[in-house]
PDB file of C-alpha atoms in Angstrom:
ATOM      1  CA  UNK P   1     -21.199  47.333 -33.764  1.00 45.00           C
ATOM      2  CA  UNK P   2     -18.956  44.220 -34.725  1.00 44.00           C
ATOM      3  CA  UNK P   3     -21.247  41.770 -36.445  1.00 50.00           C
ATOM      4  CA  UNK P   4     -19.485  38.761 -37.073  1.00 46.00           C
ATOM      5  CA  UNK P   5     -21.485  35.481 -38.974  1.00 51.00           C
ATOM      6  CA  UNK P   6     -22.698  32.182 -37.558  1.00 51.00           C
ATOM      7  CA  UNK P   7     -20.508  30.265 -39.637  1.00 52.00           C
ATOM      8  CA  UNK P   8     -17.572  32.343 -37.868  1.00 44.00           C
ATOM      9  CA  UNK P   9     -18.944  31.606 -34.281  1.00 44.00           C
ATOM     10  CA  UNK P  10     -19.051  28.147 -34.715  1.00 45.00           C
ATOM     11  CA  UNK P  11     -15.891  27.920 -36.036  1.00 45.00           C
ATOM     12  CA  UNK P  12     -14.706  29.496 -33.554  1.00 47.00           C
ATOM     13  CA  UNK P  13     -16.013  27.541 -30.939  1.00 42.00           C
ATOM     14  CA  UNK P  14     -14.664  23.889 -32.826  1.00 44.00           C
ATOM     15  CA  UNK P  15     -10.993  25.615 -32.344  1.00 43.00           C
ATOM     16  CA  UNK P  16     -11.757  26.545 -28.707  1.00 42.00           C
ATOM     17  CA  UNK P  17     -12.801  22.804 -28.303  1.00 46.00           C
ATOM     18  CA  UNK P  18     -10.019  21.399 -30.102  1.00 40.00           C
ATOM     19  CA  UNK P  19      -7.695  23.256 -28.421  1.00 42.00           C
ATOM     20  CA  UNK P  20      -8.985  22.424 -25.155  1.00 45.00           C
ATOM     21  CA  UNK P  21      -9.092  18.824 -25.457  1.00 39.00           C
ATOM     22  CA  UNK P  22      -5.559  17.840 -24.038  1.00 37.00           C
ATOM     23  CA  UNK P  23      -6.604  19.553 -21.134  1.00 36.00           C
ATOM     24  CA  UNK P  24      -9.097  17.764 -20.417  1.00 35.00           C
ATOM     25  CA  UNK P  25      -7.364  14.099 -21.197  1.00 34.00           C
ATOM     26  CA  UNK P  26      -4.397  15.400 -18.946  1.00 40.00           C
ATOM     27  CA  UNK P  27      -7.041  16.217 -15.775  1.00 44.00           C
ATOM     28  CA  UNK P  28      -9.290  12.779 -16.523  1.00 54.00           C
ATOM     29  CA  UNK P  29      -8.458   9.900 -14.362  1.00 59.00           C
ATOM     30  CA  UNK P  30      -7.725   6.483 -15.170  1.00 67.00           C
ATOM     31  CA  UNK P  31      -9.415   3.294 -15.218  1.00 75.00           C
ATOM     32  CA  UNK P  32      -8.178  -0.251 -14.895  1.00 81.00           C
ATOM     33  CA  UNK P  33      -4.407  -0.659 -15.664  1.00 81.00           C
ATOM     34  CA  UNK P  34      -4.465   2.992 -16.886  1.00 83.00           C
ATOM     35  CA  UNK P  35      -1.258   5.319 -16.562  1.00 86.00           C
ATOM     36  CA  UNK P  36      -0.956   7.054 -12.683  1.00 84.00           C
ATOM     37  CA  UNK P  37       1.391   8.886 -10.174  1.00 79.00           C
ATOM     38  CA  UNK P  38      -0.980   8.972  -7.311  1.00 73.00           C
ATOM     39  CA  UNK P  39      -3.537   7.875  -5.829  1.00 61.00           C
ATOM     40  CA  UNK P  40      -5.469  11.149  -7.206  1.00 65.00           C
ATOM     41  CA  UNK P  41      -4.842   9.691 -10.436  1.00 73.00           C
ATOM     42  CA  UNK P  42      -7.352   6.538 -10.280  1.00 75.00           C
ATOM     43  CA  UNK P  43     -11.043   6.908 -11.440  1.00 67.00           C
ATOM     44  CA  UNK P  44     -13.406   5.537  -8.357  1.00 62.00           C
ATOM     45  CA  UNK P  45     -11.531   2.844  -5.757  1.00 59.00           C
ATOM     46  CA  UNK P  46      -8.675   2.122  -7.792  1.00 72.00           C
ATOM     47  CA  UNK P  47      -5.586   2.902  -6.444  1.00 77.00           C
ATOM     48  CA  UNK P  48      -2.129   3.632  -7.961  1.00 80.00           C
ATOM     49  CA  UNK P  49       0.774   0.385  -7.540  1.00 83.00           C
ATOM     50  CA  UNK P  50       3.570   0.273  -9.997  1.00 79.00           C
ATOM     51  CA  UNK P  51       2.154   3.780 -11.591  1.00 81.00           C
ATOM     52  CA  UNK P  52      -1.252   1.444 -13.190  1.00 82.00           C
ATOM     53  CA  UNK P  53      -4.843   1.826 -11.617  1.00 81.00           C
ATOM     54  CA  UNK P  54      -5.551  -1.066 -10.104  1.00 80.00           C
ATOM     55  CA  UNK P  55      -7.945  -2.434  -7.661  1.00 73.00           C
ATOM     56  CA  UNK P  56      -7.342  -1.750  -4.212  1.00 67.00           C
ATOM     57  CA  UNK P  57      -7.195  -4.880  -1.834  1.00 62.00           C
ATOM     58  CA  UNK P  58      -8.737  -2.875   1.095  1.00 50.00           C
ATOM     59  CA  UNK P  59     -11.752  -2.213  -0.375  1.00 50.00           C
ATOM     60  CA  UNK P  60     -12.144  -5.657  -1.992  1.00 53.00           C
ATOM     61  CA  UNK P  61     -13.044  -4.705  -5.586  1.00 53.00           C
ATOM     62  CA  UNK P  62     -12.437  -6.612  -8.621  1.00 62.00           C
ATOM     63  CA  UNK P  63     -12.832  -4.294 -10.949  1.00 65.00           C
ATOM     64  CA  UNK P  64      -9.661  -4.952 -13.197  1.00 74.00           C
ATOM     65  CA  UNK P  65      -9.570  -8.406 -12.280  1.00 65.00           C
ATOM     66  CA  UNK P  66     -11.837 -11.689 -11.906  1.00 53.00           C
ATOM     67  CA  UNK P  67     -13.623 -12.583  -8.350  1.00 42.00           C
ATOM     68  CA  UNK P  68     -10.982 -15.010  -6.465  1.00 41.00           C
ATOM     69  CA  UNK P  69     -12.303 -17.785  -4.902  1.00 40.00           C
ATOM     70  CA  UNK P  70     -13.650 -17.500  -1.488  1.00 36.00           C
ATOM     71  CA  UNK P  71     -11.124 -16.871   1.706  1.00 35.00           C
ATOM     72  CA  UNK P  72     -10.824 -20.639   3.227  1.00 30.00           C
ATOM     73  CA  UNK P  73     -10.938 -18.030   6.654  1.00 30.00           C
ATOM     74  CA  UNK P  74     -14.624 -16.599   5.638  1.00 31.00           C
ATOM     75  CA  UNK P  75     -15.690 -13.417   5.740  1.00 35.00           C
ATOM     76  CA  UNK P  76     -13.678 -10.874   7.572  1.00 50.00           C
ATOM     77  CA  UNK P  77     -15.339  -7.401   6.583  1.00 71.00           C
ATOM     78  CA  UNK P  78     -12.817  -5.118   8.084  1.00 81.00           C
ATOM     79  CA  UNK P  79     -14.150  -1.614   7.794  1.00 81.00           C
ATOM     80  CA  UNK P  80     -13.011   1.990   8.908  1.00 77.00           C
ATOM     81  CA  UNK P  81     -13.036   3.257  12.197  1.00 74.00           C
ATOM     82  CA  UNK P  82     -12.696   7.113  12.001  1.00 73.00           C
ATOM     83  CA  UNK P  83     -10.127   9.380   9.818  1.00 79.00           C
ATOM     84  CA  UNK P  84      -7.273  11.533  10.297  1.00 72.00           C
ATOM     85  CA  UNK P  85      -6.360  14.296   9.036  1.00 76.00           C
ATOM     86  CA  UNK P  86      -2.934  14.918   7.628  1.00 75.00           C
ATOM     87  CA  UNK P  87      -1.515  17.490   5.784  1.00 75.00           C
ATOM     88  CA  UNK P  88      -4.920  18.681   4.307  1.00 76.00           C
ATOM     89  CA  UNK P  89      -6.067  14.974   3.678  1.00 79.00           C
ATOM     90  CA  UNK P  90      -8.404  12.817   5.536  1.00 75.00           C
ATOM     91  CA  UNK P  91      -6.774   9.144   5.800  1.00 75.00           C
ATOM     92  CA  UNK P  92      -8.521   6.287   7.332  1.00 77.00           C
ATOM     93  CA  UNK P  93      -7.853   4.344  10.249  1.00 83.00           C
ATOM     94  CA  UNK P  94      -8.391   1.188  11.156  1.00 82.00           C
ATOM     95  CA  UNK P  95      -8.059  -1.088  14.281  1.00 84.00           C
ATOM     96  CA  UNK P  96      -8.627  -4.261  12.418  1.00 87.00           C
ATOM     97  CA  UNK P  97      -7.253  -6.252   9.046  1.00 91.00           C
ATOM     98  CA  UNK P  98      -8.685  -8.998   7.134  1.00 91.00           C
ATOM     99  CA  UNK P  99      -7.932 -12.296   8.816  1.00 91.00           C
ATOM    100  CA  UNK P 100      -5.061 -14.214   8.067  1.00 90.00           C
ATOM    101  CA  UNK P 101      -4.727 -17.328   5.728  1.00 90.00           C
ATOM    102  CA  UNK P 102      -2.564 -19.605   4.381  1.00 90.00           C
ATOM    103  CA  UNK P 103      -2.369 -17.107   1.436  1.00 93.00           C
ATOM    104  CA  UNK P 104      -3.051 -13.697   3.039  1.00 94.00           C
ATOM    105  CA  UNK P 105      -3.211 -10.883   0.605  1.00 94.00           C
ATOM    106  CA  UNK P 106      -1.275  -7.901   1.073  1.00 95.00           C
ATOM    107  CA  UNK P 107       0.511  -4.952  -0.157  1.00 95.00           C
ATOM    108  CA  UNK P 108       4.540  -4.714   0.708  1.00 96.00           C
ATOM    109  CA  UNK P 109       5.882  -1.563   1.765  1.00 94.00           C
ATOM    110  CA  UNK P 110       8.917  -0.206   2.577  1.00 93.00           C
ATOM    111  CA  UNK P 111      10.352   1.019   5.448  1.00 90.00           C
ATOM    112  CA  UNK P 112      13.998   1.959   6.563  1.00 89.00           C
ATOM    113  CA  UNK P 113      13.819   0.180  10.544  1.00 87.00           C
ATOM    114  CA  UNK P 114      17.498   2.421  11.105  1.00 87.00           C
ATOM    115  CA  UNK P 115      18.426   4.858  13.463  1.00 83.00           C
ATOM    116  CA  UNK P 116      17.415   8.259  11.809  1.00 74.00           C
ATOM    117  CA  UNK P 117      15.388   6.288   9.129  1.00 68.00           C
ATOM    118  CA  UNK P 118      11.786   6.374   8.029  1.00 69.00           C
ATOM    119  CA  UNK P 119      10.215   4.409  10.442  1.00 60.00           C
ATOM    120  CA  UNK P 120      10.362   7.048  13.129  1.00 66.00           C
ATOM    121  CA  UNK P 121      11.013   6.085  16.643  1.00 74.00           C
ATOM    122  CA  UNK P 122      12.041   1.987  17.413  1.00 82.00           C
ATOM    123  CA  UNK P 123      10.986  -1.283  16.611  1.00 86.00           C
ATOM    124  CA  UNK P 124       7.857  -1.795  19.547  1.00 86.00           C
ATOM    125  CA  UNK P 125       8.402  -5.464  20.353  1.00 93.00           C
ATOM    126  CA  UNK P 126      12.056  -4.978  21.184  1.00 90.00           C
ATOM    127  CA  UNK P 127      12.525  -0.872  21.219  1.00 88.00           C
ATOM    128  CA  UNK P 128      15.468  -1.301  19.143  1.00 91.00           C
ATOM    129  CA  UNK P 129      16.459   0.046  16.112  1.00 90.00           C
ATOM    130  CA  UNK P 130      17.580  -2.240  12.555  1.00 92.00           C
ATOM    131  CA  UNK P 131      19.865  -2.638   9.799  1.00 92.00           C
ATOM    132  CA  UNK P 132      18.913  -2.566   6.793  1.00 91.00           C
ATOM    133  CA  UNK P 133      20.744  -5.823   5.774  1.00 94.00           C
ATOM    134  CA  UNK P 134      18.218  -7.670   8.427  1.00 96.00           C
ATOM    135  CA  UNK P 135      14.787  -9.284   7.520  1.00 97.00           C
ATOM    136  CA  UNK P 136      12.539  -7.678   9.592  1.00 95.00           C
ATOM    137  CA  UNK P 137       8.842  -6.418   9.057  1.00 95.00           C
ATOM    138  CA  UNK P 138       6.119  -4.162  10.593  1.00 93.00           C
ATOM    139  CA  UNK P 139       2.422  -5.547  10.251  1.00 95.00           C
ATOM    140  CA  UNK P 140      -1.054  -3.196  10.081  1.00 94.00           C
ATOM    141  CA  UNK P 141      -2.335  -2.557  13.563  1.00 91.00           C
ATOM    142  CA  UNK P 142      -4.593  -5.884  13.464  1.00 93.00           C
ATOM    143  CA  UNK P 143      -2.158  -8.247  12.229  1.00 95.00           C
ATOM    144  CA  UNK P 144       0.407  -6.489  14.904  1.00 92.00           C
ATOM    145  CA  UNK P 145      -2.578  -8.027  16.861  1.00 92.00           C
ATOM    146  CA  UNK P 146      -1.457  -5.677  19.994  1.00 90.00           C
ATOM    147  CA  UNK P 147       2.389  -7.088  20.078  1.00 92.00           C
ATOM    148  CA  UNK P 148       0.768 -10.655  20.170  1.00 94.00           C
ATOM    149  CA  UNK P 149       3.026 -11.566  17.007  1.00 95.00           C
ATOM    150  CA  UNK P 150       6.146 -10.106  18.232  1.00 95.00           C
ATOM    151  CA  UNK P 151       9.431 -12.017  17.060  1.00 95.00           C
ATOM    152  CA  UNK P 152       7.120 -14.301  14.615  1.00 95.00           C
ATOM    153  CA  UNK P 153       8.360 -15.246  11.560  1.00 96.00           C
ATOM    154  CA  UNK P 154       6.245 -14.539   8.125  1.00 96.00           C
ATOM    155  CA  UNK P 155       6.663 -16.239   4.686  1.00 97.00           C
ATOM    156  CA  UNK P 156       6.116 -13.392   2.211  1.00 97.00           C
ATOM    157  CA  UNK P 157       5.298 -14.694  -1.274  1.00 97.00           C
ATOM    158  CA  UNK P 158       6.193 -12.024  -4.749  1.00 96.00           C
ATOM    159  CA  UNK P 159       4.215 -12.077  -7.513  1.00 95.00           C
ATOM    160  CA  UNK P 160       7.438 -13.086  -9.627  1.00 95.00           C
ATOM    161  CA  UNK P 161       7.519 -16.799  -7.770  1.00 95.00           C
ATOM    162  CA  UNK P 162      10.126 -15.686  -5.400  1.00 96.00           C
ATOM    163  CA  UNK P 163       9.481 -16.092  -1.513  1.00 96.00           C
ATOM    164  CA  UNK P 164      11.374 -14.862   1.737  1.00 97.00           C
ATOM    165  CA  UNK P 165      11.326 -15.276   5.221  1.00 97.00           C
ATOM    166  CA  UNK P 166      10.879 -12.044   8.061  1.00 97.00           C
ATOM    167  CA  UNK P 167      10.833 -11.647  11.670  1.00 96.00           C
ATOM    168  CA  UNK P 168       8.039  -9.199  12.666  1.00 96.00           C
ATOM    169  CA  UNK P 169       9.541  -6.297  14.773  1.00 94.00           C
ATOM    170  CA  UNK P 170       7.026  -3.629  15.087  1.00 92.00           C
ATOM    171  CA  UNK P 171       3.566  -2.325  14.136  1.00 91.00           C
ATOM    172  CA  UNK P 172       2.459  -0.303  11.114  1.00 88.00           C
ATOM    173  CA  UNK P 173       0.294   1.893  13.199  1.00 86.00           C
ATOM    174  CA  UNK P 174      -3.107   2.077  11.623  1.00 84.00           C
ATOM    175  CA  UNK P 175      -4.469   4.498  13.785  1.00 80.00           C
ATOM    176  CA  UNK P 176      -2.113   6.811  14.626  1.00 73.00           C
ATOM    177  CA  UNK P 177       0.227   9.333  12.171  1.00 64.00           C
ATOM    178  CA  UNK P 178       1.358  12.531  11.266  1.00 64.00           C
ATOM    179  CA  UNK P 179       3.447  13.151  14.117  1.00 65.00           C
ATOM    180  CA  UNK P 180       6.984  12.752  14.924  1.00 65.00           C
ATOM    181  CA  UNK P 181       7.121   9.323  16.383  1.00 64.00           C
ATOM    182  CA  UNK P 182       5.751   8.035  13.273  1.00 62.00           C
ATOM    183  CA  UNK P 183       7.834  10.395  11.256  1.00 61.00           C
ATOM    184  CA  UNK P 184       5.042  12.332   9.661  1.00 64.00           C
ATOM    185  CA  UNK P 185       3.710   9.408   8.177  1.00 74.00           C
ATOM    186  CA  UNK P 186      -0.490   9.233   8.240  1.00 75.00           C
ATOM    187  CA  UNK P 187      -1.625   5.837   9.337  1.00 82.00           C
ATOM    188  CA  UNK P 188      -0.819   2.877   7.018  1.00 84.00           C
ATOM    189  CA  UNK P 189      -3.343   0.950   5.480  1.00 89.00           C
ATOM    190  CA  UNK P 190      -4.685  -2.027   7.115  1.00 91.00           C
ATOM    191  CA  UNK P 191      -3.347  -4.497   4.878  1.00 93.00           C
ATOM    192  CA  UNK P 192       0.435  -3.619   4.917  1.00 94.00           C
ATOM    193  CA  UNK P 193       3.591  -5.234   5.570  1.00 96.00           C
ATOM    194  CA  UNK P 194       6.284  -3.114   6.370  1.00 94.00           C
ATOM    195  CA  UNK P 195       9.264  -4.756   5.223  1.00 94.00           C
ATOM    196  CA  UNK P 196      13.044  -3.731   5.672  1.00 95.00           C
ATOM    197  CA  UNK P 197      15.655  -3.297   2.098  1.00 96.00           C
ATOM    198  CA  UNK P 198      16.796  -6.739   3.036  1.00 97.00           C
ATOM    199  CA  UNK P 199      13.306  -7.929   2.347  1.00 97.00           C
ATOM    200  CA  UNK P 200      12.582  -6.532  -0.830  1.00 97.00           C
ATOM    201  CA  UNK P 201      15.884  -7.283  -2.345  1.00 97.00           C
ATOM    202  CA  UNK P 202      15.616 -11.272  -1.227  1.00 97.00           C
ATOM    203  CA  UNK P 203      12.276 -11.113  -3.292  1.00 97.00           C
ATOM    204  CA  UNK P 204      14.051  -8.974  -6.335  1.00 96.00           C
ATOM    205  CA  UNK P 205      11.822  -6.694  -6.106  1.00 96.00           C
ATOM    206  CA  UNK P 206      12.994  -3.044  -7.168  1.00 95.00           C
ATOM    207  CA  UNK P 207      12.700  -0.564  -4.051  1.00 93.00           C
ATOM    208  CA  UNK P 208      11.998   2.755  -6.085  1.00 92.00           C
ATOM    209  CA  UNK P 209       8.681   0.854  -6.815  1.00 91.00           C
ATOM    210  CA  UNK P 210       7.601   1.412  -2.908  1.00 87.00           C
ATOM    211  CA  UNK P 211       4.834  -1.281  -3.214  1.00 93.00           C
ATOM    212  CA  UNK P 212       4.126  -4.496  -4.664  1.00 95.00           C
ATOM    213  CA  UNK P 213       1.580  -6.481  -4.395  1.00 95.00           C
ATOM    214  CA  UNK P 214       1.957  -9.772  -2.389  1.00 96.00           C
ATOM    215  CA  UNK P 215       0.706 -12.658  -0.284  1.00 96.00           C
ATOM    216  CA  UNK P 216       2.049 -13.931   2.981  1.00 96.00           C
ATOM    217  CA  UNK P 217       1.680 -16.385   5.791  1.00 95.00           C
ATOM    218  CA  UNK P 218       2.514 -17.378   9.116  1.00 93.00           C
ATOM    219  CA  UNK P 219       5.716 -19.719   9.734  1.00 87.00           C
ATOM    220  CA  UNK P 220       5.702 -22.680  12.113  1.00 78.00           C
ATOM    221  CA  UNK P 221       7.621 -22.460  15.409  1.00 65.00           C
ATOM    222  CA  UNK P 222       9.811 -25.462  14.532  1.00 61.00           C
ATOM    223  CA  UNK P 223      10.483 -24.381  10.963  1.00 62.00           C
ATOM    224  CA  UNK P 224      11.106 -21.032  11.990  1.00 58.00           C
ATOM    225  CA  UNK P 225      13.379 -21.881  14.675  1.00 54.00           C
ATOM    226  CA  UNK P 226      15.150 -24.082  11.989  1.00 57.00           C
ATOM    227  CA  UNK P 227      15.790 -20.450   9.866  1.00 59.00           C
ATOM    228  CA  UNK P 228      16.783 -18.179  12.403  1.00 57.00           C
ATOM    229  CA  UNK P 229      19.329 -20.797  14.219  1.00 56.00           C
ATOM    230  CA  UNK P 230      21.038 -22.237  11.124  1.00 44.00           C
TER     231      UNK P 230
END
């Protein structure tokens, strides 16, 4: 029979433990402004934007940041109406959005309007496909407010001070997904706007990014008529 001493065993276990500690760091997930690739990634409701954990606007936490003041809109507690599931995972859906301010918050997407392109089939409001070069957006399924903002025009604020102007073209479905008219895409969030190349590069914003963080608003019909008939 082997005998081997305590003092060997427990040596032997502090190696195994050593050993096995990168391991463990690699699996653990990561808290506020903490390294990520996906949303996997994030410890608890923190999502992944610009590859940091950060606190995810559809929820309404403020874990990695401070309370902001209250909406001047009120309340507006927008929650979950059923999941779908996509490619193993369950995603949420959602028939409503948080209501709309002066200084709505948001997350910026993007989305390739084109023939052949990411967005699937064409544009609802006007069926019609887009160029990248034009400033056009899709809004969550209750700002899309059932077509009811069709050919408005948005102001979308960056975080880096710059601001640009979009006409809203179609829905970010946030119901529906998975399939081919939505291009295998599960349902978007319902705080998303969709917005075209054009968009993101008006706001210098770098596209391999995929999302940034923004806020945005609804233009008057007199000041957008003035910037779409210059």
């Amino acid at each position: 029979m082997i005998h081997i001493s305590n003092g060997v065993f427990l040596a032997s276990v502090f190696l195994f433990n050593i050993i096995n500690i990168p391991f463990l760091i690699t699996n653990a997930q990561s808290s506020c402004n903490g390294p990520c690739n996906t949303l996997d990634d994030c410890s608890g409701q923190l999502i992944c934007i610009n590859d940091k954990c950060d606190d995810d606007p559809d929820v309404g936490t403020h874990i990695c940041t401070n309370p902001p003041p209250p909406s001047p809109s009120g309340g507006g507690d927008c929650k979950s109406s059923g999941t779908l599931k996509c490619k193993g995972k369950s995603h949420p859906q959602f028939k409503c959005s948080p209501p709309i301010s002066s200084s709505t918050q948001a997350l910026l997407t993007l989305n390739d309007f084109s023939e052949g392109g990411d967005g699937g089939s064409a544009s609802e409001c006007d069926e019609q496909f887009h160029k990248n070069s034009e400033r056009v957006v899709a809004l969550s399924t209750g700002w899309y407010n059932k077509g009811s903002r069709c050919g408005k025009i948005i102001r979308i604020m960056a975080r880096n001070g710059k601001s640009v102007t979009a006409k809203v073209v179609d829905e970010c479905d946030s119901i529906n997904g998975c399939d081919a008219e939505h291009a295998g895409q599960p349902p978007c969030r319902n705080n998303i706007v969709d917005g075209s190349v054009a968009v993101w590069n008006a706001l210098g914003l770098d596209t391999d990014v995929g999302v940034e963080k923004i806020t945005w608003s609804m233009v008057g019909s007199n000041e957008a008529y003035a910037i779409f008939n210059v």
